[in-house]
Every structure is written in C-alpha cells, then in structure tokens.
Amino acid sequence: MKTNTNLGLVLIRFSVGALMLLHGIAKIGNTSFIEEMLADKGLPVVLAYGVYITEIVAPLLILIGFRTRLAAGAYVFGILFIIFLVHSQEVFTLNKNGGWAIELLGLYLFGALALFFTGGGKYSVSTSNAWD
C-alpha cells in the first residue's frame, strides 16, 4: 500500500492548529481570568500574554507550515504550562466515562510533539529550514 505521510502531516497540522486557534480567538482581549490565576499562584501576571503565543501565533504558524518545529515547540511549552498551572490535579485521574480527565490537552500536546519531531512535511509554506 502506498503511504502519503505528507498528507497525514497536513491533517495533523490542521487539526492541532485550527482547534487551538479557536481557543485563542476566544481569549483575545479577555485575559483577566488568566492574570488572576497567575497572581493567585504568585507568578507575574504578564505571563498571561503568553496565551497569545501558544493559542494564536503558534497555531497559525503550524497551520501554514512555517517554522513548524519551532511553533510546535512553543505550543508544547504552552500546553505543559496550562496542564501544570490549571489541570495539575487532573493529570492522574479519569473522567466519569473512563477516559483521561485531560485527554483533549493530551491530544493537543502529543499532536504538537509529533509535529516537533517530524516537521510540517512538503505541503508547507516553508520546507527548507531546520525548524520547518
């Protein structure tokens, strides 16, 4: 059977990028709840603006395939930050249906991690740089 790895990478890029982008768009101009959460944890509230990198800039770069590995690395860092800041109590728990309590974040995390290791594939805006 003939495989098409590059088409598979496009599907991963679009699902990981577009689905997170929707979360980021919903947060434009509304980071006050993130700032409060950071302040409660004793962290600088300016870190709240990192949500725009993790949920808007990185997903857009992943979608178009520009510096995919670099964008996926930033995305993974942001997801890990979200997991440990907001969902740390749920990492080792199951939901009422028996699935991992943070399975959506897990899919985002491991999808982006896969792109970090593979790159965006040949159907990308940029394919010649080491970070593509």
Short mmCIF file of N, CA and C in Angstrom, two decimals:
data_model
loop_
_atom_site.label_atom_id
_atom_site.label_comp_id
_atom_site.label_asym_id
_atom_site.label_seq_id
_atom_site.Cartn_x
_atom_site.Cartn_y
_atom_site.Cartn_z
N MET A 1 0.84 -1.18 0.00
CA MET A 1 0.00 0.00 0.00
C MET A 1 0.88 1.24 0.00
N LYS A 2 0.55 2.17 -0.85
CA LYS A 2 1.31 3.42 -0.93
C LYS A 2 0.88 4.33 0.22
N THR A 3 1.86 4.90 0.92
CA THR A 3 1.54 5.81 2.02
C THR A 3 1.76 7.24 1.58
N ASN A 4 1.05 8.15 2.23
CA ASN A 4 1.22 9.56 1.96
C ASN A 4 1.43 10.27 3.29
N THR A 5 2.64 10.19 3.79
CA THR A 5 2.99 10.79 5.07
C THR A 5 2.74 12.29 5.07
N ASN A 6 3.04 12.95 3.97
CA ASN A 6 2.88 14.41 3.92
C ASN A 6 1.43 14.83 4.04
N LEU A 7 0.52 14.07 3.47
CA LEU A 7 -0.90 14.38 3.62
C LEU A 7 -1.33 14.16 5.08
N GLY A 8 -0.81 13.13 5.71
CA GLY A 8 -1.08 12.90 7.13
C GLY A 8 -0.58 14.04 7.99
N LEU A 9 0.59 14.59 7.67
CA LEU A 9 1.12 15.72 8.43
C LEU A 9 0.26 16.96 8.25
N VAL A 10 -0.28 17.16 7.05
CA VAL A 10 -1.20 18.28 6.84
C VAL A 10 -2.44 18.13 7.73
N LEU A 11 -2.97 16.92 7.79
CA LEU A 11 -4.15 16.68 8.63
C LEU A 11 -3.84 16.94 10.11
N ILE A 12 -2.69 16.51 10.57
CA ILE A 12 -2.29 16.78 11.95
C ILE A 12 -2.10 18.28 12.16
N ARG A 13 -1.43 18.94 11.22
CA ARG A 13 -1.22 20.39 11.34
C ARG A 13 -2.55 21.13 11.41
N PHE A 14 -3.48 20.77 10.55
CA PHE A 14 -4.76 21.47 10.54
C PHE A 14 -5.58 21.20 11.79
N SER A 15 -5.59 19.96 12.27
CA SER A 15 -6.39 19.67 13.46
C SER A 15 -5.78 20.32 14.70
N VAL A 16 -4.47 20.18 14.89
CA VAL A 16 -3.82 20.77 16.06
C VAL A 16 -3.87 22.30 15.98
N GLY A 17 -3.62 22.85 14.82
CA GLY A 17 -3.60 24.30 14.67
C GLY A 17 -4.96 24.95 14.75
N ALA A 18 -5.91 24.46 13.97
CA ALA A 18 -7.23 25.10 13.92
C ALA A 18 -8.00 24.96 15.23
N LEU A 19 -7.93 23.81 15.85
CA LEU A 19 -8.69 23.63 17.08
C LEU A 19 -8.16 24.50 18.22
N MET A 20 -6.84 24.65 18.32
CA MET A 20 -6.29 25.52 19.36
C MET A 20 -6.51 26.98 19.02
N LEU A 21 -6.47 27.32 17.74
CA LEU A 21 -6.69 28.70 17.32
C LEU A 21 -8.05 29.22 17.79
N LEU A 22 -9.04 28.36 17.77
CA LEU A 22 -10.37 28.76 18.24
C LEU A 22 -10.34 29.15 19.72
N HIS A 23 -9.57 28.42 20.52
CA HIS A 23 -9.41 28.77 21.93
C HIS A 23 -8.75 30.14 22.07
N GLY A 24 -7.74 30.38 21.25
CA GLY A 24 -7.01 31.65 21.31
C GLY A 24 -7.87 32.83 20.90
N ILE A 25 -8.65 32.66 19.84
CA ILE A 25 -9.52 33.74 19.38
C ILE A 25 -10.51 34.12 20.47
N ALA A 26 -11.01 33.14 21.20
CA ALA A 26 -11.96 33.42 22.28
C ALA A 26 -11.32 34.22 23.42
N LYS A 27 -9.99 34.19 23.52
CA LYS A 27 -9.31 34.88 24.61
C LYS A 27 -8.79 36.27 24.22
N ILE A 28 -8.96 36.67 22.98
CA ILE A 28 -8.46 37.99 22.56
C ILE A 28 -9.16 39.07 23.40
N GLY A 29 -8.34 39.86 24.07
CA GLY A 29 -8.85 40.94 24.92
C GLY A 29 -9.47 40.48 26.22
N ASN A 30 -9.38 39.20 26.52
CA ASN A 30 -10.02 38.67 27.73
C ASN A 30 -9.05 37.74 28.47
N THR A 31 -7.98 38.32 28.98
CA THR A 31 -7.01 37.51 29.71
C THR A 31 -7.06 37.76 31.22
N SER A 32 -8.06 38.50 31.67
CA SER A 32 -8.11 38.85 33.10
C SER A 32 -8.22 37.61 33.99
N PHE A 33 -8.95 36.61 33.58
CA PHE A 33 -9.08 35.40 34.40
C PHE A 33 -7.75 34.66 34.47
N ILE A 34 -6.96 34.73 33.41
CA ILE A 34 -5.63 34.11 33.42
C ILE A 34 -4.70 34.90 34.34
N GLU A 35 -4.78 36.22 34.27
CA GLU A 35 -3.97 37.08 35.14
C GLU A 35 -4.27 36.80 36.61
N GLU A 36 -5.55 36.65 36.94
CA GLU A 36 -5.94 36.36 38.33
C GLU A 36 -5.38 35.00 38.77
N MET A 37 -5.46 34.02 37.89
CA MET A 37 -4.94 32.69 38.21
C MET A 37 -3.43 32.74 38.46
N LEU A 38 -2.72 33.47 37.62
CA LEU A 38 -1.28 33.60 37.79
C LEU A 38 -0.93 34.32 39.09
N ALA A 39 -1.67 35.39 39.40
CA ALA A 39 -1.44 36.14 40.63
C ALA A 39 -1.68 35.26 41.85
N ASP A 40 -2.73 34.43 41.79
CA ASP A 40 -3.02 33.51 42.90
C ASP A 40 -1.89 32.51 43.14
N LYS A 41 -1.18 32.16 42.06
CA LYS A 41 -0.07 31.21 42.17
C LYS A 41 1.26 31.91 42.44
N GLY A 42 1.23 33.26 42.56
CA GLY A 42 2.45 34.01 42.83
C GLY A 42 3.33 34.23 41.61
N LEU A 43 2.76 34.08 40.42
CA LEU A 43 3.51 34.27 39.18
C LEU A 43 3.21 35.65 38.59
N PRO A 44 4.13 36.20 37.81
CA PRO A 44 3.89 37.52 37.20
C PRO A 44 2.70 37.47 36.23
N VAL A 45 1.82 38.45 36.34
CA VAL A 45 0.61 38.46 35.51
C VAL A 45 0.92 38.70 34.04
N VAL A 46 2.09 39.23 33.74
CA VAL A 46 2.47 39.45 32.35
C VAL A 46 2.55 38.13 31.58
N LEU A 47 2.73 37.02 32.28
CA LEU A 47 2.76 35.70 31.62
C LEU A 47 1.44 35.37 30.95
N ALA A 48 0.37 36.05 31.33
CA ALA A 48 -0.94 35.80 30.72
C ALA A 48 -0.91 36.07 29.22
N TYR A 49 -0.05 36.97 28.78
CA TYR A 49 0.02 37.29 27.36
C TYR A 49 0.69 36.18 26.56
N GLY A 50 1.30 35.23 27.23
CA GLY A 50 1.85 34.06 26.56
C GLY A 50 0.77 33.23 25.90
N VAL A 51 -0.47 33.40 26.36
CA VAL A 51 -1.59 32.68 25.75
C VAL A 51 -1.72 33.03 24.28
N TYR A 52 -1.36 34.25 23.92
CA TYR A 52 -1.46 34.65 22.51
C TYR A 52 -0.41 33.94 21.66
N ILE A 53 0.74 33.66 22.24
CA ILE A 53 1.77 32.91 21.51
C ILE A 53 1.34 31.45 21.37
N THR A 54 0.90 30.86 22.49
CA THR A 54 0.53 29.45 22.49
C THR A 54 -0.75 29.16 21.71
N GLU A 55 -1.72 30.06 21.78
CA GLU A 55 -3.03 29.75 21.22
C GLU A 55 -3.38 30.52 19.95
N ILE A 56 -2.53 31.46 19.52
CA ILE A 56 -2.82 32.17 18.27
C ILE A 56 -1.62 32.11 17.32
N VAL A 57 -0.46 32.61 17.75
CA VAL A 57 0.69 32.69 16.86
C VAL A 57 1.18 31.29 16.46
N ALA A 58 1.45 30.44 17.44
CA ALA A 58 1.95 29.08 17.14
C ALA A 58 0.96 28.29 16.29
N PRO A 59 -0.35 28.28 16.61
CA PRO A 59 -1.28 27.55 15.75
C PRO A 59 -1.33 28.08 14.31
N LEU A 60 -1.24 29.40 14.15
CA LEU A 60 -1.23 29.96 12.79
C LEU A 60 0.00 29.49 12.01
N LEU A 61 1.16 29.52 12.68
CA LEU A 61 2.38 29.04 12.02
C LEU A 61 2.30 27.56 11.69
N ILE A 62 1.72 26.78 12.58
CA ILE A 62 1.54 25.35 12.34
C ILE A 62 0.59 25.13 11.17
N LEU A 63 -0.50 25.88 11.12
CA LEU A 63 -1.47 25.74 10.04
C LEU A 63 -0.85 25.96 8.67
N ILE A 64 -0.06 27.02 8.54
CA ILE A 64 0.52 27.31 7.23
C ILE A 64 1.81 26.55 6.97
N GLY A 65 2.38 25.97 8.01
CA GLY A 65 3.61 25.21 7.85
C GLY A 65 4.85 26.06 7.75
N PHE A 66 4.90 27.11 8.54
CA PHE A 66 6.08 27.97 8.57
C PHE A 66 6.77 27.80 9.91
N ARG A 67 8.02 27.31 9.89
CA ARG A 67 8.78 27.02 11.11
C ARG A 67 7.95 26.13 12.03
N THR A 68 7.44 25.07 11.46
CA THR A 68 6.53 24.17 12.16
C THR A 68 7.13 23.60 13.43
N ARG A 69 8.38 23.19 13.37
CA ARG A 69 9.01 22.61 14.57
C ARG A 69 9.13 23.64 15.69
N LEU A 70 9.52 24.84 15.34
CA LEU A 70 9.66 25.91 16.33
C LEU A 70 8.29 26.26 16.92
N ALA A 71 7.29 26.40 16.06
CA ALA A 71 5.94 26.72 16.53
C ALA A 71 5.38 25.58 17.39
N ALA A 72 5.63 24.35 16.98
CA ALA A 72 5.16 23.20 17.77
C ALA A 72 5.85 23.14 19.12
N GLY A 73 7.13 23.53 19.18
CA GLY A 73 7.84 23.57 20.45
C GLY A 73 7.23 24.60 21.39
N ALA A 74 6.92 25.78 20.88
CA ALA A 74 6.26 26.81 21.69
C ALA A 74 4.88 26.33 22.14
N TYR A 75 4.18 25.68 21.26
CA TYR A 75 2.84 25.14 21.53
C TYR A 75 2.92 24.11 22.65
N VAL A 76 3.88 23.19 22.57
CA VAL A 76 4.06 22.16 23.61
C VAL A 76 4.37 22.81 24.95
N PHE A 77 5.28 23.79 24.95
CA PHE A 77 5.61 24.50 26.19
C PHE A 77 4.35 25.13 26.80
N GLY A 78 3.54 25.78 25.96
CA GLY A 78 2.31 26.40 26.44
C GLY A 78 1.32 25.39 27.00
N ILE A 79 1.18 24.26 26.33
CA ILE A 79 0.26 23.22 26.80
C ILE A 79 0.74 22.67 28.14
N LEU A 80 2.04 22.44 28.28
CA LEU A 80 2.57 21.96 29.56
C LEU A 80 2.33 22.99 30.66
N PHE A 81 2.48 24.26 30.33
CA PHE A 81 2.20 25.34 31.29
C PHE A 81 0.74 25.29 31.72
N ILE A 82 -0.16 25.11 30.76
CA ILE A 82 -1.59 25.02 31.05
C ILE A 82 -1.88 23.81 31.94
N ILE A 83 -1.31 22.68 31.60
CA ILE A 83 -1.55 21.46 32.37
C ILE A 83 -1.10 21.64 33.81
N PHE A 84 0.10 22.15 34.02
CA PHE A 84 0.62 22.24 35.38
C PHE A 84 0.05 23.43 36.15
N LEU A 85 -0.41 24.46 35.47
CA LEU A 85 -0.98 25.61 36.15
C LEU A 85 -2.46 25.41 36.49
N VAL A 86 -3.20 24.83 35.55
CA VAL A 86 -4.65 24.74 35.71
C VAL A 86 -5.15 23.33 36.00
N HIS A 87 -4.54 22.33 35.39
CA HIS A 87 -5.09 20.97 35.46
C HIS A 87 -4.20 19.97 36.19
N SER A 88 -3.31 20.45 37.04
CA SER A 88 -2.37 19.53 37.70
C SER A 88 -3.07 18.50 38.58
N GLN A 89 -4.23 18.84 39.11
CA GLN A 89 -4.98 17.90 39.95
C GLN A 89 -5.61 16.77 39.14
N GLU A 90 -5.71 16.96 37.82
CA GLU A 90 -6.40 16.00 36.96
C GLU A 90 -5.47 15.10 36.15
N VAL A 91 -4.16 15.31 36.25
CA VAL A 91 -3.21 14.58 35.41
C VAL A 91 -3.33 13.07 35.60
N PHE A 92 -3.53 12.62 36.80
CA PHE A 92 -3.59 11.18 37.07
C PHE A 92 -5.01 10.71 37.39
N THR A 93 -6.02 11.37 36.81
CA THR A 93 -7.40 10.97 37.07
C THR A 93 -8.12 10.64 35.77
N LEU A 94 -9.21 9.93 35.92
CA LEU A 94 -10.07 9.58 34.80
C LEU A 94 -11.37 10.36 34.92
N ASN A 95 -12.03 10.60 33.79
CA ASN A 95 -13.33 11.25 33.85
C ASN A 95 -14.42 10.21 34.11
N LYS A 96 -15.66 10.64 34.16
CA LYS A 96 -16.75 9.71 34.52
C LYS A 96 -16.97 8.62 33.48
N ASN A 97 -16.44 8.81 32.26
CA ASN A 97 -16.59 7.80 31.21
C ASN A 97 -15.37 6.89 31.09
N GLY A 98 -14.40 7.07 31.97
CA GLY A 98 -13.22 6.22 31.96
C GLY A 98 -12.06 6.74 31.14
N GLY A 99 -12.23 7.90 30.51
CA GLY A 99 -11.14 8.48 29.73
C GLY A 99 -10.25 9.35 30.62
N TRP A 100 -9.09 9.69 30.12
CA TRP A 100 -8.18 10.56 30.83
C TRP A 100 -8.85 11.91 31.04
N ALA A 101 -8.81 12.45 32.22
CA ALA A 101 -9.50 13.70 32.54
C ALA A 101 -9.04 14.87 31.67
N ILE A 102 -7.81 14.85 31.22
CA ILE A 102 -7.31 15.94 30.37
C ILE A 102 -6.96 15.42 28.97
N GLU A 103 -7.81 14.56 28.46
CA GLU A 103 -7.50 13.92 27.17
C GLU A 103 -7.41 14.91 26.02
N LEU A 104 -8.22 15.97 26.04
CA LEU A 104 -8.14 16.96 24.96
C LEU A 104 -6.78 17.64 24.98
N LEU A 105 -6.32 18.05 26.15
CA LEU A 105 -4.99 18.64 26.25
C LEU A 105 -3.92 17.63 25.86
N GLY A 106 -4.15 16.37 26.18
CA GLY A 106 -3.21 15.31 25.79
C GLY A 106 -3.11 15.19 24.28
N LEU A 107 -4.24 15.26 23.60
CA LEU A 107 -4.22 15.19 22.14
C LEU A 107 -3.49 16.39 21.55
N TYR A 108 -3.75 17.58 22.09
CA TYR A 108 -3.03 18.77 21.63
C TYR A 108 -1.53 18.60 21.87
N LEU A 109 -1.18 18.17 23.07
CA LEU A 109 0.22 18.03 23.46
C LEU A 109 0.95 17.03 22.56
N PHE A 110 0.40 15.84 22.41
CA PHE A 110 1.11 14.81 21.66
C PHE A 110 1.05 15.05 20.15
N GLY A 111 -0.01 15.69 19.67
CA GLY A 111 -0.06 16.07 18.25
C GLY A 111 1.02 17.09 17.93
N ALA A 112 1.16 18.09 18.79
CA ALA A 112 2.20 19.11 18.58
C ALA A 112 3.59 18.52 18.77
N LEU A 113 3.73 17.61 19.72
CA LEU A 113 5.02 16.95 19.93
C LEU A 113 5.42 16.13 18.70
N ALA A 114 4.45 15.47 18.08
CA ALA A 114 4.72 14.73 16.84
C ALA A 114 5.21 15.68 15.75
N LEU A 115 4.57 16.85 15.64
CA LEU A 115 5.00 17.83 14.64
C LEU A 115 6.38 18.40 14.95
N PHE A 116 6.69 18.50 16.23
CA PHE A 116 8.03 18.96 16.62
C PHE A 116 9.09 18.01 16.07
N PHE A 117 8.82 16.72 16.14
CA PHE A 117 9.80 15.73 15.69
C PHE A 117 9.78 15.51 14.18
N THR A 118 8.61 15.65 13.54
CA THR A 118 8.52 15.37 12.11
C THR A 118 8.68 16.59 11.22
N GLY A 119 8.30 17.75 11.72
CA GLY A 119 8.22 18.93 10.87
C GLY A 119 6.88 18.94 10.16
N GLY A 120 6.66 19.94 9.33
CA GLY A 120 5.36 20.12 8.69
C GLY A 120 5.13 19.32 7.43
N GLY A 121 6.17 18.73 6.86
CA GLY A 121 6.02 17.98 5.62
C GLY A 121 6.16 18.87 4.40
N LYS A 122 6.05 18.26 3.23
CA LYS A 122 6.31 19.01 1.99
C LYS A 122 5.16 19.94 1.59
N TYR A 123 3.97 19.75 2.16
CA TYR A 123 2.85 20.64 1.85
C TYR A 123 2.80 21.79 2.85
N SER A 124 3.92 22.48 3.00
CA SER A 124 4.06 23.59 3.93
C SER A 124 4.52 24.82 3.18
N VAL A 125 4.31 25.97 3.77
CA VAL A 125 4.79 27.22 3.17
C VAL A 125 6.31 27.21 3.07
N SER A 126 6.95 26.69 4.10
CA SER A 126 8.42 26.66 4.12
C SER A 126 8.87 25.25 4.47
N THR A 127 9.82 24.73 3.70
CA THR A 127 10.28 23.37 3.94
C THR A 127 11.80 23.23 3.99
N SER A 128 12.53 24.32 3.80
CA SER A 128 13.97 24.20 3.66
C SER A 128 14.76 24.50 4.93
N ASN A 129 14.14 25.05 5.95
CA ASN A 129 14.84 25.40 7.18
C ASN A 129 14.78 24.24 8.15
N ALA A 130 15.77 24.14 9.03
CA ALA A 130 15.80 23.06 10.02
C ALA A 130 14.60 23.12 10.97
N TRP A 131 14.03 24.31 11.15
CA TRP A 131 12.87 24.46 12.05
C TRP A 131 11.54 24.25 11.33
N ASP A 132 11.59 23.86 10.06
CA ASP A 132 10.37 23.60 9.30
C ASP A 132 9.99 22.14 9.50
#
